XYZ file of C-alpha atoms in Angstrom:
300
model
C 41.495 -0.687 -270.272
C 38.607 -2.310 -271.988
C 36.277 -4.576 -270.382
C 37.492 -7.528 -272.108
C 40.865 -7.150 -270.521
C 39.580 -6.318 -266.901
C 40.153 -10.016 -265.955
C 43.877 -9.340 -265.827
C 44.191 -6.790 -262.879
C 41.185 -8.770 -261.104
C 43.229 -11.932 -261.274
C 46.399 -10.447 -260.138
C 44.580 -8.747 -257.124
C 43.225 -12.263 -256.309
C 46.491 -13.967 -256.338
C 48.037 -11.333 -254.140
C 45.009 -11.579 -251.542
C 45.264 -15.453 -251.722
C 48.866 -15.530 -250.899
C 48.228 -13.520 -247.795
C 45.399 -15.981 -246.719
C 47.446 -19.218 -247.650
C 50.250 -17.998 -245.327
C 47.791 -16.881 -242.433
C 45.981 -20.316 -242.695
C 49.327 -22.250 -242.753
C 49.962 -20.669 -239.398
C 46.659 -21.613 -238.111
C 47.132 -25.271 -238.733
C 49.875 -25.305 -235.944
C 47.096 -24.186 -233.398
C 43.672 -25.536 -234.617
C 44.604 -28.452 -236.824
C 44.118 -28.758 -240.654
C 40.262 -29.084 -240.640
C 39.917 -26.233 -238.375
C 42.199 -23.992 -240.428
C 40.248 -25.016 -243.543
C 36.904 -24.155 -241.883
C 38.489 -20.597 -240.981
C 38.477 -19.704 -244.618
C 34.879 -20.239 -245.171
C 33.232 -19.275 -241.728
C 34.878 -16.041 -241.307
C 34.866 -15.159 -245.070
C 31.005 -15.439 -245.203
C 29.950 -12.353 -243.381
C 32.468 -10.348 -245.602
C 30.973 -11.872 -248.745
C 27.320 -10.956 -247.668
C 28.603 -7.258 -247.171
C 30.268 -7.380 -250.450
C 27.154 -8.449 -252.201
C 25.092 -5.920 -250.321
C 27.673 -3.048 -251.456
C 27.737 -4.349 -255.168
C 23.769 -4.518 -255.121
C 23.697 -0.829 -253.794
C 26.490 0.364 -256.323
C 24.986 -1.222 -259.410
C 21.237 -0.754 -258.446
C 20.850 -4.602 -259.361
C 18.928 -7.217 -257.374
C 20.775 -10.540 -256.772
C 19.564 -12.846 -259.255
C 17.541 -16.105 -258.098
C 19.368 -19.543 -258.223
C 18.087 -22.184 -260.565
C 18.815 -25.937 -260.471
C 21.780 -25.673 -262.629
C 23.304 -22.993 -260.431
C 22.877 -25.003 -257.424
C 24.351 -27.791 -258.833
C 27.329 -26.240 -260.042
C 27.765 -24.175 -256.683
C 27.522 -27.275 -254.704
C 30.303 -28.736 -256.859
C 32.484 -25.706 -256.483
C 31.868 -25.659 -252.827
C 32.646 -29.302 -251.878
C 35.763 -29.699 -254.241
C 37.266 -26.440 -252.707
C 36.809 -27.572 -249.196
C 38.889 -30.771 -250.170
C 41.420 -28.760 -252.237
C 42.072 -26.475 -249.316
C 42.232 -29.295 -246.677
C 44.928 -31.344 -248.902
C 46.892 -28.071 -249.583
C 47.211 -27.416 -245.752
C 47.911 -30.998 -245.070
C 50.828 -30.848 -247.584
C 52.201 -27.516 -246.275
C 52.692 -29.057 -242.790
C 55.188 -31.402 -244.402
C 56.973 -29.180 -247.023
C 57.976 -25.447 -247.940
C 55.311 -23.075 -248.551
C 56.436 -22.150 -252.117
C 56.961 -25.722 -252.921
C 53.441 -26.879 -252.059
C 51.967 -23.845 -253.743
C 53.926 -24.977 -256.899
C 52.402 -28.431 -256.649
C 49.027 -27.255 -256.560
C 49.788 -24.774 -259.449
C 49.553 -27.962 -261.883
C 45.894 -26.864 -261.754
C 45.664 -24.899 -264.926
C 46.229 -27.822 -267.199
C 43.335 -29.664 -265.326
C 41.133 -26.453 -265.605
C 41.704 -26.028 -269.358
C 40.745 -29.781 -269.823
C 37.843 -29.692 -267.342
C 36.646 -26.452 -268.998
C 36.741 -27.723 -272.454
C 34.857 -31.066 -271.379
C 32.414 -29.656 -268.847
C 31.717 -26.213 -270.045
C 32.930 -25.959 -273.627
C 35.557 -23.351 -273.028
C 37.819 -22.560 -275.802
C 41.213 -23.990 -275.734
C 43.445 -22.710 -278.545
C 46.962 -23.960 -279.476
C 48.542 -20.755 -278.144
C 46.764 -20.995 -274.945
C 47.799 -24.642 -274.534
C 51.321 -23.609 -275.172
C 51.081 -20.858 -272.503
C 49.693 -23.162 -270.109
C 52.377 -25.798 -270.747
C 55.198 -23.263 -270.431
C 53.937 -21.917 -267.232
C 53.307 -25.151 -265.819
C 56.791 -26.315 -266.765
C 58.042 -23.391 -264.909
C 56.201 -24.538 -261.660
C 57.728 -28.083 -261.829
C 61.023 -26.523 -262.412
C 60.813 -24.826 -259.170
C 59.642 -27.917 -257.374
C 62.551 -30.374 -258.349
C 65.834 -29.790 -256.551
C 69.071 -31.076 -257.844
C 70.104 -34.446 -256.579
C 66.799 -35.125 -255.052
C 63.293 -36.231 -256.533
C 59.867 -34.717 -255.917
C 59.302 -37.541 -253.441
C 62.413 -36.522 -251.466
C 60.070 -35.540 -248.388
C 57.959 -38.429 -248.738
C 55.156 -39.393 -251.461
C 52.152 -38.057 -249.357
C 52.662 -34.271 -249.556
C 53.416 -34.584 -253.494
C 50.085 -36.623 -253.892
C 48.297 -34.196 -251.386
C 49.619 -31.259 -253.507
C 48.754 -32.707 -256.914
C 45.375 -33.870 -255.737
C 44.611 -30.306 -254.094
C 45.256 -28.972 -257.842
C 42.771 -31.151 -259.231
C 40.257 -30.356 -256.817
C 40.820 -26.487 -257.097
C 40.509 -27.100 -261.100
C 37.050 -28.679 -260.540
C 36.122 -25.871 -257.816
C 37.140 -23.256 -260.618
C 34.847 -24.944 -263.215
C 32.133 -25.535 -260.815
C 32.001 -21.569 -259.752
C 32.351 -20.473 -263.359
C 29.606 -22.745 -264.331
C 27.383 -21.378 -261.480
C 28.131 -17.843 -262.745
C 27.145 -18.635 -266.249
C 24.077 -20.444 -265.209
C 22.305 -17.425 -263.601
C 19.816 -15.962 -266.015
C 20.218 -12.224 -265.392
C 22.497 -9.678 -263.980
C 25.869 -8.054 -264.925
C 29.197 -10.065 -264.255
C 29.800 -8.397 -261.023
C 26.490 -8.910 -259.387
C 26.443 -12.784 -260.676
C 29.954 -13.190 -259.321
C 29.052 -11.775 -256.060
C 25.893 -13.769 -255.800
C 27.732 -16.961 -256.336
C 30.372 -16.322 -253.908
C 27.874 -15.830 -251.249
C 26.068 -18.948 -252.072
C 29.372 -21.007 -252.313
C 30.749 -19.509 -249.110
C 27.159 -20.249 -247.346
C 27.176 -23.815 -248.519
C 30.718 -24.387 -247.560
C 30.272 -23.003 -243.921
C 27.132 -25.099 -243.486
C 28.902 -28.313 -244.505
C 31.997 -27.626 -242.363
C 29.983 -26.598 -239.166
C 28.027 -29.816 -239.486
C 31.237 -31.801 -240.015
C 33.129 -30.282 -237.093
C 30.203 -30.230 -234.777
C 29.952 -34.160 -235.349
C 33.512 -35.277 -235.657
C 35.860 -32.589 -234.248
C 34.177 -30.193 -231.677
C 37.821 -29.358 -230.388
C 38.809 -27.809 -233.625
C 35.555 -25.900 -233.945
C 35.919 -24.416 -230.530
C 39.643 -23.633 -231.259
C 38.482 -21.848 -234.401
C 36.290 -19.782 -232.448
C 38.991 -18.943 -229.791
C 41.529 -17.920 -232.608
C 38.975 -15.367 -233.902
C 41.369 -12.580 -234.349
C 43.982 -14.363 -236.764
C 40.797 -16.320 -238.188
C 39.204 -13.002 -238.974
C 42.148 -11.809 -241.034
C 42.279 -15.021 -242.975
C 38.421 -14.854 -243.850
C 38.718 -11.307 -244.840
C 41.618 -12.184 -247.282
C 39.824 -15.308 -248.578
C 36.612 -13.440 -249.059
C 38.348 -10.787 -251.077
C 40.507 -13.202 -253.053
C 37.456 -15.242 -253.916
C 35.570 -11.962 -254.913
C 38.235 -11.260 -257.486
C 38.614 -14.938 -258.650
C 34.731 -14.990 -259.089
C 34.619 -11.634 -261.157
C 37.586 -13.135 -263.350
C 35.564 -16.393 -263.766
C 32.593 -14.167 -265.003
C 34.591 -12.278 -267.642
C 36.810 -14.962 -269.205
C 37.483 -18.742 -269.077
C 38.616 -20.338 -265.960
C 41.780 -21.505 -267.792
C 42.709 -18.039 -268.416
C 42.342 -16.934 -265.004
C 44.061 -19.786 -263.286
C 47.075 -19.772 -265.672
C 47.565 -16.026 -265.074
C 47.074 -16.954 -261.290
C 50.527 -18.776 -261.519
C 52.061 -15.451 -260.627
C 51.067 -16.582 -257.049
C 54.043 -18.988 -257.109
C 56.373 -15.921 -257.545
C 54.397 -14.126 -254.482
C 54.708 -17.233 -252.377
C 58.410 -17.306 -253.134
C 58.790 -13.731 -251.994
C 56.865 -14.960 -248.806
C 59.003 -17.671 -248.226
C 62.261 -15.513 -248.684
C 60.992 -12.665 -246.564
C 59.174 -14.084 -243.812
C 60.376 -18.001 -243.622
C 63.998 -17.158 -244.325
C 64.016 -19.637 -247.389
C 66.553 -18.610 -250.114
C 65.859 -18.402 -253.921
C 68.044 -20.789 -255.807
C 69.150 -20.208 -259.749
C 66.829 -23.250 -260.396
C 63.860 -21.477 -258.858
C 64.840 -18.185 -260.797
C 64.709 -20.042 -264.050
C 61.290 -21.669 -263.180
C 60.027 -18.056 -262.253
C 61.167 -16.921 -265.938
C 59.435 -19.790 -267.584
C 56.170 -19.043 -265.527
C 56.397 -15.294 -266.484
C 57.077 -16.491 -270.236
C 53.996 -18.645 -270.029
C 51.833 -15.942 -268.619
C 53.137 -13.368 -271.451
C 52.234 -15.893 -274.000
C 48.799 -16.220 -272.304
C 48.365 -12.475 -272.562
C 49.533 -12.152 -276.279
C 46.946 -15.142 -277.098
C 44.038 -12.772 -275.952
C 44.871 -10.218 -278.896
């Protein structure tokens, strides 16, 4: 496989790791609350990110590049918006099915494409736009049940899910901007460096927030260290792959292909949560796969 197409298996690996992390965090919300479960992803992921950067530096023989003002601004943007996105997603998951909320957040690729075009000048061809529209249409089809509306479980989980997608889009653009703003290093070392800074900033922000406003959740997150460690590892692993993808291609490409996560979430719901798959959901899956196929064809 050529280097130009390496982002494809990298993104698929990221989607698989993120599905596992989301399922783990969803269970943690029941014991340590939404903010506590949000913090787990970053606090317990940060040590794994440091180990990953050290291993990457040894393997490549490269020294992690020094940050500049643009890098820090983009990294902070990515860090803060990802915290908000994760908290909103977990709040929505407490009120609706795991796969449905995942679908709401996956309106993200449309917003990523627009933000990327405006903020980073990332290209958006007609073929890419069509692929994003088809795949996102499949996500929405999976979310709408016959005889009901998107607000059948209340408006709040819908708004939380859509807002989560918007903030995840801004986070993707922020982190891609940070990676591109580094002056030196291979895509791998720039991605790993950005991940460490991003998780470090997120850990610091959430430790201060919880220490000031929710010490009970902070103590609970330390008490639940075993499942939290698993969520942190999967989160760091997923982020490592996401960031490598962002270093290799546009955020819109990565986040559109990442819609396969909806199919993975559906499998989780079906196997572990005893949630059946309907014909409508199967049709939505076909649209998602069709959109992804169009995206990959557009890369030729």
